[in-house]
Coordinates of C-alpha atoms in Angstrom, one line a residue:
Chain O
X1 CA 0.0 0.0 0.0
X2 CA 2.9 2.2 0.9
X3 CA 4.7 1.1 -2.2
X4 CA 1.7 2.0 -4.4
X5 CA 1.4 5.4 -2.8
X6 CA 5.1 5.9 -3.4
X7 CA 5.0 5.0 -7.0
X8 CA 1.9 7.1 -7.5
X9 CA 3.9 10.1 -6.1
X10 CA 6.8 9.3 -8.4
X11 CA 4.4 9.2 -11.3
X12 CA 2.9 12.5 -10.4
X13 CA 6.3 14.1 -10.0
X14 CA 7.1 13.2 -13.6
X15 CA 4.2 15.3 -14.8
X16 CA 5.0 18.3 -12.8
X17 CA 6.4 21.4 -14.5
X18 CA 10.1 21.5 -15.2
X19 CA 10.5 24.4 -12.9
X20 CA 9.7 22.2 -9.9
X21 CA 12.0 19.5 -11.1
X22 CA 14.7 22.1 -11.4
X23 CA 14.0 23.1 -7.8
X24 CA 14.1 19.4 -6.8
X25 CA 17.4 19.0 -8.7
X26 CA 18.6 21.9 -6.6
X27 CA 17.5 19.9 -3.7
X28 CA 19.8 17.3 -5.1
X29 CA 17.7 14.4 -4.4
X30 CA 17.4 11.4 -6.7
X31 CA 13.9 12.3 -7.8
X32 CA 13.6 10.6 -11.1
X33 CA 15.7 7.5 -10.8
X34 CA 16.1 5.7 -7.5
X35 CA 16.8 2.3 -8.8
X36 CA 14.2 0.8 -6.6
X37 CA 10.6 2.0 -6.2
X38 CA 10.8 1.2 -2.5
X39 CA 13.1 3.1 -0.2
X40 CA 13.3 3.3 3.5
X41 CA 13.7 7.1 3.6
X42 CA 11.0 9.2 1.9
X43 CA 12.2 11.8 -0.6
X44 CA 12.6 15.1 1.2
X45 CA 10.2 17.8 0.2
X46 CA 12.5 20.7 0.9
X47 CA 16.0 21.4 2.1
X48 CA 15.0 21.7 5.7
X49 CA 13.7 18.1 5.7
X50 CA 16.8 17.0 3.8
X51 CA 19.0 18.5 6.5
X52 CA 17.1 16.9 9.3
X53 CA 17.2 13.5 7.6
X54 CA 20.8 13.9 6.7
X55 CA 21.7 14.6 10.3
X56 CA 19.8 11.6 11.6
X57 CA 21.3 9.2 9.1
X58 CA 24.8 10.6 9.5
X59 CA 24.9 10.2 13.2
X60 CA 23.3 6.8 13.1
X61 CA 25.8 5.6 10.6
X62 CA 28.6 7.0 12.7
X63 CA 27.2 5.3 15.8
X64 CA 27.0 1.9 14.1
X65 CA 30.5 2.3 12.7
X66 CA 31.8 3.2 16.2
X67 CA 30.0 0.2 17.8
X68 CA 31.6 -2.0 15.1
X69 CA 35.0 -0.8 16.0
X70 CA 34.4 -1.2 19.8
X71 CA 33.4 -4.9 19.3
X72 CA 36.5 -5.3 17.1
X73 CA 38.7 -4.0 19.9
X74 CA 37.0 -6.3 22.4
X75 CA 37.5 -9.3 20.1
X76 CA 41.1 -8.5 19.6
X77 CA 41.7 -8.9 23.3
X78 CA 39.0 -11.4 24.4
X79 CA 38.6 -13.2 21.0
X80 CA 40.2 -16.4 22.2
X81 CA 38.6 -16.5 25.7
X82 CA 35.3 -18.0 26.8
X83 CA 33.3 -14.8 26.0
X84 CA 34.7 -14.7 22.4
X85 CA 31.7 -16.3 20.8
X86 CA 29.3 -14.1 22.7
X87 CA 31.1 -10.9 21.6
X88 CA 31.4 -12.3 18.1
X89 CA 27.6 -12.8 17.9
X90 CA 26.9 -9.2 19.1
X91 CA 29.5 -7.9 16.6
X92 CA 27.8 -9.7 13.7
X93 CA 24.6 -8.0 14.5
X94 CA 26.3 -4.6 14.5
X95 CA 27.9 -5.4 11.2
X96 CA 24.4 -6.0 9.8
X97 CA 23.3 -2.6 11.2
X98 CA 26.3 -0.9 9.6
X99 CA 25.6 -2.5 6.3
X100 CA 22.0 -1.3 6.3
X101 CA 23.1 2.2 7.1
X102 CA 25.7 2.1 4.4
X103 CA 23.0 1.3 1.9
X104 CA 20.7 4.0 3.2
X105 CA 23.4 6.6 3.0
X106 CA 24.5 5.7 -0.5
X107 CA 20.9 5.7 -1.7
X108 CA 20.0 9.1 -0.3
X109 CA 23.3 10.8 -1.0
X110 CA 24.0 11.6 2.6
X111 CA 27.5 12.8 3.4
X112 CA 29.2 10.5 6.0
X113 CA 30.7 12.2 9.0
X114 CA 34.3 13.5 8.4
X115 CA 35.3 12.1 11.8
X116 CA 35.1 8.5 10.8
X117 CA 38.9 7.9 11.1
X118 CA 38.7 9.3 14.7
X119 CA 35.8 7.0 15.6
X120 CA 37.7 4.1 14.0
X121 CA 40.7 4.5 16.3
X122 CA 38.7 5.7 19.4
X123 CA 36.3 2.8 19.1
X124 CA 39.0 0.2 18.8
X125 CA 40.9 1.7 21.7
X126 CA 37.9 1.8 23.9
X127 CA 36.9 -1.8 23.2
X128 CA 40.4 -3.1 23.6
X129 CA 41.1 -1.1 26.8
X130 CA 37.9 -2.1 28.5
X131 CA 38.5 -5.7 27.5
X132 CA 41.9 -5.6 29.2
X133 CA 39.9 -5.1 32.4
X134 CA 38.6 -8.5 31.8
X135 CA 35.3 -9.9 30.6
X136 CA 33.4 -7.8 33.1
X137 CA 35.1 -4.7 31.8
X138 CA 34.1 -5.5 28.3
X139 CA 30.5 -6.2 29.4
X140 CA 30.4 -2.9 31.3
X141 CA 31.5 -1.1 28.2
X142 CA 28.9 -2.8 26.2
X143 CA 26.2 -1.9 28.7
X144 CA 27.2 1.8 28.7
X145 CA 27.5 2.1 24.9
X146 CA 24.3 0.2 24.2
X147 CA 22.4 2.3 26.7
X148 CA 23.6 5.5 25.1
X149 CA 22.7 4.3 21.7
X150 CA 19.3 3.1 22.7
X151 CA 18.6 6.5 24.4
X152 CA 19.7 8.2 21.2
X153 CA 17.5 6.0 18.9
X154 CA 14.6 6.7 21.2
X155 CA 14.9 10.4 20.9
X156 CA 15.1 10.1 17.2
X157 CA 12.0 7.9 17.1
X158 CA 10.3 10.6 19.3
X159 CA 11.3 13.3 16.9
X160 CA 10.2 11.5 13.8
X161 CA 6.9 10.5 15.4
X162 CA 6.3 14.1 16.4
X163 CA 6.9 15.3 12.9
X164 CA 4.9 12.8 10.8
X165 CA 4.7 9.1 11.7
X166 CA 2.9 8.2 8.5
X167 CA 5.6 9.6 6.3
X168 CA 8.5 8.0 8.1
X169 CA 7.0 4.6 8.7
X170 CA 9.8 2.6 7.1
X171 CA 12.5 4.6 8.7
X172 CA 10.9 4.4 12.1
X173 CA 10.6 0.6 11.6
X174 CA 14.3 0.3 10.9
X175 CA 15.3 2.5 13.8
X176 CA 13.0 0.6 16.2
X177 CA 14.3 -2.7 15.1
X178 CA 17.9 -1.6 15.6
X179 CA 17.0 -0.1 19.0
X180 CA 15.5 -3.3 20.1
X181 CA 18.6 -5.2 19.2
X182 CA 20.8 -2.7 21.0
X183 CA 18.7 -3.1 24.1
X184 CA 19.2 -6.9 23.8
X185 CA 22.9 -6.3 23.8
X186 CA 22.6 -4.1 26.8
X187 CA 20.6 -6.8 28.7
X188 CA 23.2 -9.5 27.6
X189 CA 25.9 -7.3 29.1
X190 CA 24.1 -7.0 32.4
X191 CA 23.5 -10.8 32.5
X192 CA 27.2 -11.4 32.1
X193 CA 28.3 -9.6 35.3
X194 CA 28.9 -6.2 33.9
X195 CA 28.2 -4.6 37.2
X196 CA 30.8 -6.5 39.0
X197 CA 33.7 -4.6 37.5
X198 CA 35.5 -2.3 40.0
X199 CA 34.6 1.3 39.3
X200 CA 31.5 0.4 37.3
X201 CA 29.7 3.6 38.0
X202 CA 32.6 5.7 37.0
X203 CA 33.4 3.7 33.9
X204 CA 29.8 3.7 32.8
X205 CA 29.3 7.4 33.1
X206 CA 32.6 8.3 31.5
X207 CA 31.8 6.1 28.5
X208 CA 28.3 7.5 28.2
X209 CA 29.6 11.1 28.4
X210 CA 32.0 10.2 25.6
X211 CA 29.2 8.7 23.5
X212 CA 27.0 11.8 24.0
X213 CA 29.8 14.1 22.9
X214 CA 30.5 11.8 19.9
X215 CA 26.8 12.0 18.9
X216 CA 26.7 15.7 19.2
X217 CA 29.8 16.2 17.0
X218 CA 28.9 13.6 14.4
X219 CA 25.5 15.3 13.8
X220 CA 27.3 18.4 12.7
X221 CA 30.6 17.7 11.2
Chain A
X1 CA -8.2 25.5 -1.5
X2 CA -5.2 23.3 -2.0
X3 CA -6.5 22.6 -5.5
X4 CA -6.6 26.3 -6.1
X5 CA -3.1 26.8 -4.9
X6 CA -1.9 23.9 -7.1
X7 CA -3.6 25.6 -10.0
X8 CA -2.0 28.9 -9.3
X9 CA 1.4 27.2 -9.0
X10 CA 0.8 25.3 -12.3
X11 CA -0.2 28.6 -13.9
X12 CA 3.0 30.2 -12.6
X13 CA 5.1 27.4 -14.0
X14 CA 3.4 27.6 -17.3
X15 CA 3.9 31.3 -17.2
X16 CA 7.6 30.8 -16.7
X17 CA 7.7 28.4 -19.7
X18 CA 5.9 30.6 -22.1
X19 CA 8.0 33.1 -24.0
X20 CA 6.0 35.8 -22.5
X21 CA 5.0 37.5 -25.7
X22 CA 2.0 35.5 -26.5
X23 CA -0.5 36.9 -24.2
X24 CA -0.2 34.6 -21.2
X25 CA -3.1 36.3 -19.5
X26 CA -5.6 34.2 -21.4
X27 CA -3.5 31.1 -20.6
X28 CA -3.4 31.9 -16.9
X29 CA -7.0 32.8 -16.8
X30 CA -7.9 29.5 -18.3
X31 CA -5.5 27.6 -16.0
X32 CA -6.8 29.3 -12.9
X33 CA -10.4 28.8 -14.0
X34 CA -10.0 25.1 -14.3
X35 CA -9.4 24.0 -10.7
X36 CA -11.2 26.9 -9.2
X37 CA -13.8 25.9 -6.7
X38 CA -17.3 27.2 -7.4
X39 CA -17.7 28.8 -4.0
X40 CA -17.7 32.6 -4.1
X41 CA -15.6 32.6 -0.9
X42 CA -12.8 30.9 -2.8
X43 CA -12.8 33.3 -5.6
X44 CA -12.8 36.3 -3.3
X45 CA -9.9 34.8 -1.4
X46 CA -8.0 34.2 -4.6
X47 CA -8.8 37.8 -5.6
X48 CA -7.3 38.8 -2.3
X49 CA -4.2 36.8 -3.1
X50 CA -3.9 38.4 -6.4
X51 CA -4.2 41.9 -4.9
X52 CA -1.6 41.0 -2.2
X53 CA 0.7 39.5 -4.8
X54 CA 4.1 41.0 -5.5
X55 CA 3.5 44.6 -5.0
X56 CA 7.2 44.9 -5.6
X57 CA 6.3 44.5 -9.2
X58 CA 5.1 48.1 -8.9
X59 CA 8.6 49.3 -7.8
X60 CA 10.3 48.9 -11.0
X61 CA 7.2 49.5 -13.1
X62 CA 6.7 52.9 -11.5
X63 CA 8.8 54.7 -13.9
X64 CA 6.9 53.1 -16.7
X65 CA 3.5 54.9 -16.5
X66 CA 0.8 52.5 -17.5
X67 CA -1.5 53.8 -20.1
X68 CA -4.2 55.5 -18.1
X69 CA -6.9 54.3 -20.4
X70 CA -6.1 50.7 -19.8
X71 CA -5.9 51.2 -16.0
X72 CA -9.4 52.7 -15.9
X73 CA -10.7 49.9 -18.0
X74 CA -9.1 47.5 -15.5
X75 CA -10.9 49.2 -12.7
X76 CA -14.1 48.9 -14.6
X77 CA -13.4 45.2 -15.1
X78 CA -12.7 44.9 -11.4
X79 CA -16.0 46.5 -10.5
X80 CA -17.7 44.2 -12.9
X81 CA -15.9 41.3 -11.1
X82 CA -17.3 42.3 -7.7
X83 CA -20.7 42.6 -9.1
X84 CA -20.5 39.2 -10.7
X85 CA -19.1 37.7 -7.5
X86 CA -22.4 36.1 -6.7
X87 CA -22.5 34.3 -10.0
X88 CA -20.5 31.2 -10.6
X89 CA -16.8 32.1 -10.2
X90 CA -15.6 30.1 -13.2
X91 CA -17.8 32.1 -15.6
X92 CA -16.5 35.4 -14.2
X93 CA -12.9 34.3 -14.3
X94 CA -13.1 33.2 -17.9
X95 CA -15.1 36.3 -18.8
X96 CA -12.4 38.5 -17.3
X97 CA -9.6 36.6 -19.0
X98 CA -11.4 36.8 -22.4
X99 CA -12.0 40.5 -21.9
X100 CA -8.4 41.2 -21.0
X101 CA -7.1 39.2 -24.0
X102 CA -9.4 41.0 -26.4
X103 CA -8.2 44.4 -25.2
X104 CA -5.2 45.7 -27.2
X105 CA -2.3 44.9 -24.9
X106 CA 0.9 46.7 -26.1
X107 CA 2.9 45.4 -23.2
X108 CA 2.0 42.5 -20.9
X109 CA 4.1 44.1 -18.2
X110 CA 1.8 47.1 -17.2
X111 CA -0.6 47.0 -14.3
X112 CA -3.5 46.0 -16.4
X113 CA -1.7 42.8 -17.1
X114 CA -1.5 42.1 -13.4
X115 CA -3.6 39.0 -13.9
X116 CA -0.7 37.3 -15.6
X117 CA 2.3 38.9 -13.9
X118 CA 1.4 38.2 -10.4
X119 CA 1.9 34.4 -10.8
X120 CA 5.6 35.0 -11.1
X121 CA 7.8 35.2 -8.0
X122 CA 10.6 37.7 -7.6
X123 CA 13.1 34.9 -7.8
X124 CA 11.7 33.8 -11.2
X125 CA 11.8 37.3 -12.5
X126 CA 15.4 37.8 -11.3
X127 CA 16.3 34.5 -13.0
X128 CA 14.7 35.7 -16.3
X129 CA 16.5 39.0 -16.2
X130 CA 19.9 37.3 -15.5
X131 CA 19.4 34.8 -18.2
X132 CA 18.6 37.6 -20.6
X133 CA 21.7 39.5 -19.3
X134 CA 24.0 36.7 -20.3
X135 CA 23.7 37.7 -23.9
X136 CA 25.3 41.0 -23.2
X137 CA 28.2 39.6 -21.2
X138 CA 30.6 39.4 -24.2
X139 CA 29.8 43.0 -24.8
X140 CA 29.7 44.5 -21.3
X141 CA 31.5 41.9 -19.2
X142 CA 30.1 40.6 -16.0
X143 CA 28.7 43.8 -14.7
X144 CA 25.6 45.8 -13.9
X145 CA 25.5 47.1 -17.5
X146 CA 24.9 43.6 -18.8
X147 CA 22.1 43.1 -16.3
X148 CA 20.6 46.5 -17.2
X149 CA 20.7 45.6 -20.9
X150 CA 19.2 42.2 -20.1
X151 CA 16.3 43.9 -18.2
X152 CA 15.7 46.2 -21.2
X153 CA 15.4 43.3 -23.6
X154 CA 12.6 42.0 -21.4
X155 CA 10.9 45.3 -21.6
X156 CA 11.7 46.4 -18.0
X157 CA 13.5 49.6 -17.1
X158 CA 17.2 49.4 -16.4
X159 CA 16.4 50.6 -12.9
X160 CA 15.3 47.0 -12.2
X161 CA 19.0 46.3 -11.5
X162 CA 18.3 47.7 -8.1
X163 CA 16.8 44.3 -7.3
X164 CA 20.3 42.8 -7.4
X165 CA 22.2 43.6 -4.2
X166 CA 25.2 41.6 -5.2
X167 CA 25.4 43.1 -8.7
X168 CA 27.8 41.2 -11.0
X169 CA 28.1 38.5 -8.4
X170 CA 24.4 37.6 -8.9
X171 CA 25.0 37.3 -12.6
X172 CA 28.0 35.0 -12.3
X173 CA 26.4 32.8 -9.6
X174 CA 23.2 32.5 -11.7
X175 CA 25.3 31.5 -14.7
X176 CA 27.1 28.9 -12.6
X177 CA 23.8 27.5 -11.2
X178 CA 22.5 27.3 -14.7
X179 CA 25.5 25.4 -16.0
X180 CA 25.4 23.0 -13.0
X181 CA 21.7 22.2 -13.7
X182 CA 22.4 21.7 -17.3
X183 CA 25.2 19.3 -16.5
X184 CA 23.0 17.4 -14.0
X185 CA 20.3 17.0 -16.6
X186 CA 22.8 15.6 -19.1
X187 CA 24.3 13.2 -16.6
X188 CA 20.8 12.1 -15.5
X189 CA 19.8 11.5 -19.1
X190 CA 23.0 9.4 -19.6
X191 CA 22.3 7.5 -16.4
X192 CA 18.8 6.7 -17.6
X193 CA 20.1 5.5 -20.9
X194 CA 22.5 3.1 -19.1
X195 CA 19.7 1.9 -16.8
X196 CA 17.4 1.2 -19.8
X197 CA 20.2 -0.7 -21.3
X198 CA 20.5 1.6 -24.3
X199 CA 24.0 2.6 -23.6
X200 CA 27.2 1.0 -22.1
X201 CA 28.3 2.2 -18.7
X202 CA 31.5 4.2 -19.0
X203 CA 34.7 3.5 -17.1
X204 CA 35.1 5.9 -14.2
X205 CA 38.1 7.8 -15.6
X206 CA 36.3 8.3 -19.0
X207 CA 33.1 9.3 -17.2
X208 CA 34.9 11.9 -15.1
X209 CA 36.8 13.2 -18.1
X210 CA 33.6 13.6 -20.2
X211 CA 31.7 15.2 -17.4
X212 CA 34.3 17.8 -16.6
X213 CA 34.9 18.5 -20.3
X214 CA 31.1 19.0 -20.9
X215 CA 30.9 21.3 -17.9
X216 CA 34.0 23.4 -18.9
X217 CA 32.8 23.7 -22.5
X218 CA 29.8 25.7 -21.2
X219 CA 32.3 28.4 -20.5
X220 CA 33.6 28.7 -24.0
X221 CA 31.2 31.4 -25.2
X222 CA 32.3 33.5 -22.2
X223 CA 35.9 32.6 -22.1
X224 CA 37.2 36.1 -22.9
X225 CA 35.6 37.5 -19.8
X226 CA 35.8 34.4 -17.6
X227 CA 38.9 35.7 -15.7
X228 CA 36.7 38.6 -14.6
X229 CA 34.0 36.2 -13.5
X230 CA 36.5 34.1 -11.5
X231 CA 37.8 37.2 -9.7
X232 CA 34.2 38.1 -8.8
X233 CA 33.7 34.7 -7.4
X234 CA 36.8 35.1 -5.2
X235 CA 35.3 38.2 -3.5
X236 CA 34.8 37.3 0.2
X237 CA 31.1 37.7 0.2
X238 CA 30.8 35.4 -2.8
X239 CA 33.1 32.7 -1.6
X240 CA 30.6 30.7 0.5
X241 CA 28.2 30.5 -2.5
X242 CA 30.8 29.6 -5.0
X243 CA 32.2 26.9 -2.8
X244 CA 28.7 25.5 -2.3
X245 CA 28.1 25.4 -6.0
X246 CA 31.5 23.8 -6.6
X247 CA 30.9 21.1 -4.0
X248 CA 27.4 20.3 -5.3
X249 CA 28.9 20.0 -8.8
X250 CA 31.6 17.6 -7.7
X251 CA 29.1 15.6 -5.6
X252 CA 26.8 15.3 -8.6
X253 CA 29.5 14.1 -10.9
X254 CA 30.7 11.5 -8.5
X255 CA 27.2 10.3 -7.8
X256 CA 26.5 9.7 -11.5
X257 CA 29.9 8.2 -11.9
X258 CA 28.7 5.5 -9.5
X259 CA 30.4 6.5 -6.3
X260 CA 28.4 5.1 -3.3
X261 CA 31.2 5.2 -0.7
X262 CA 30.3 6.0 2.9
X263 CA 33.7 6.3 4.4
X264 CA 36.7 8.6 4.0
X265 CA 36.8 7.7 0.3
X266 CA 33.8 10.0 0.0
X267 CA 36.0 12.9 1.0
X268 CA 39.1 12.0 -0.8
X269 CA 37.4 11.4 -4.1
X270 CA 35.6 14.7 -4.0
X271 CA 38.7 16.5 -3.0
X272 CA 40.6 15.0 -5.9
X273 CA 38.0 15.9 -8.4
X274 CA 37.7 19.5 -7.0
X275 CA 41.5 19.8 -7.6
X276 CA 41.3 18.4 -11.1
X277 CA 38.3 20.7 -12.0
X278 CA 39.9 23.9 -10.6
X279 CA 43.3 23.4 -12.2
X280 CA 41.7 22.4 -15.6
X281 CA 39.6 25.6 -15.4
X282 CA 42.7 27.7 -14.9
X283 CA 44.5 25.9 -17.8
X284 CA 41.6 26.6 -20.0
X285 CA 41.8 30.3 -19.4
X286 CA 45.3 30.4 -20.9
X287 CA 44.8 27.9 -23.6
X288 CA 45.0 29.1 -27.2
X289 CA 45.1 25.8 -29.0
X290 CA 42.3 24.9 -31.5
X291 CA 39.2 23.8 -29.6
X292 CA 41.1 23.8 -26.4
X293 CA 42.9 20.6 -27.1
X294 CA 45.6 21.3 -24.7
X295 CA 43.1 21.7 -21.9
X296 CA 41.5 18.3 -22.6
X297 CA 44.9 16.7 -22.7
X298 CA 45.8 18.3 -19.4
X299 CA 42.5 17.0 -18.0
X300 CA 43.2 13.5 -19.3
X301 CA 46.6 13.5 -17.6
X302 CA 45.3 14.7 -14.3
X303 CA 42.6 12.1 -14.2
X304 CA 45.2 9.4 -15.1
X305 CA 47.3 10.7 -12.2
X306 CA 44.5 10.3 -9.7
X307 CA 43.6 6.8 -11.0
X308 CA 47.3 5.8 -10.8
X309 CA 47.5 7.2 -7.3
X310 CA 44.4 5.3 -6.2
X311 CA 45.8 2.0 -7.6
X312 CA 49.2 2.7 -6.1
X313 CA 47.6 3.3 -2.7
X314 CA 45.8 0.0 -3.0
X315 CA 49.0 -1.8 -3.9
X316 CA 50.9 -0.2 -1.0
X317 CA 48.2 -1.4 1.3
X318 CA 48.2 -5.0 0.1
X319 CA 52.0 -5.0 0.1
X320 CA 52.0 -3.7 3.6
X321 CA 49.6 -6.4 4.7
X322 CA 51.7 -9.1 3.1
X323 CA 54.8 -7.8 4.8
X324 CA 53.1 -7.8 8.2
X325 CA 51.9 -11.3 7.7
X326 CA 55.4 -12.3 6.7
X327 CA 56.9 -10.7 9.8
X328 CA 54.3 -12.4 12.0
X329 CA 55.1 -15.7 10.5
X330 CA 58.8 -15.1 11.0
X331 CA 58.2 -14.2 14.7
X332 CA 56.1 -17.3 15.2
X333 CA 58.8 -19.5 13.7
X334 CA 61.4 -17.9 15.9
X335 CA 59.3 -18.5 18.9
X336 CA 58.9 -22.2 17.9
X337 CA 62.6 -22.5 17.3
X338 CA 63.5 -21.0 20.7
X339 CA 60.9 -23.2 22.4
X340 CA 59.0 -20.2 23.8
X341 CA 55.8 -21.5 22.4
X342 CA 55.7 -24.7 24.4
X343 CA 53.4 -24.7 27.3
X344 CA 54.8 -26.4 30.3

């Protein structure tokens, strides 16, 4: 039903006067030829909406990229221990998320954040250093990061719902699905004795502060 | 109401399309008539819109006194409109349009032609003036004189240049925007051809070369005065705009070349193409070979450089990985030999 509506809109847009198409080309949005009729993100109606969607997608992409690198760091240290398979499993899910966001970014011509190399290194270092504290340290890091990310996804969901839940249905679905999986990781971390690491409260808050700063910066740069 | 606005917008778009000399009033009248609701409230509201519509039109029309006869006749028409308001709106609209069309209209710009003119926004008018002004650039350079001459060809007074705060900068930026949209249309068309299977996809290097060449060829008619245009673009207040246009141009070219990267490659590719484009533009300014052959050769060489650099970088990376693996292997062998690997 959504698909029919979308193709109907695409059909209408081909009939519209060239002036509007020119304005849309100025909007720099793949108006006439997305290679699939169905896409997760609706075509932005004006540059304001494009900016908002760009920001959301950019920071989500950066977040998944960072989470990927954190798990890579943890695996580098704990890969051969008992928790190796567990971390590997969580890492695989993050890889899936990153791939999805890569697709969405490419389709919608969103600029990725310029700070990716920094998140590359910082994520790996964070994962590796918390893993050096042992399995509990790695789990505590996971708990902190996943809690941040879930909070962040929730605020995005709220923002999109406030704007127009109908229009962003597919995007909301994707974000909700990812948020649920991140919460699963968070719960897994708690189950595996995250809270027993010495200095848990300090570690958790420090990591969450870092995540919040990273999110703030990635939205803008 | 939404239907009415859509009709108005469609009328505006059609107005922009028409050459402007074929009595668009009738056209607009007919277009507006079609989706107009039959309720009198709607028609009075739309009449209110028309009245409130760009009063700025009057600013540069003020020195062109409208023929008094036609203004009074317009007033008469307006009275007739209010009287007819109770009748079906469509009939009155069409009646008005027919009346206006039948009246001898020497210029569609004067106030009695308000029915047609008001569908155009200020931006569209500015765009039309600047497009007309481009003809005079070889003569007057990128300057207010060119804009004034352009305004005059459209039948407006040269005082309409007062609309352009940025003067020659507006003209140059408009030209650049126009070239960019032309290029995007060409690339989009090619892309569609490839998707329909009617054309072969080009190799990246060839695609980039063709795209940059097409884009730079648009400067050829203005090549004499292009140094002046470039210096205008380098003025501090024009730099943000010109950088924005440059970055959208490069992004578009890469998008249609098939770049879908979402990591640092996004930035390095665009930076490389920006460098290529700017240097080729500068070479073009000083090129005196027939049909700018030297410029296209230069462009070719630069693109080859970038392609070579990219493949070299890949080679370095894979060599580095192989070396690291070799070293790890050697270290492991050493550990075995010295017996450090045995667990006791």
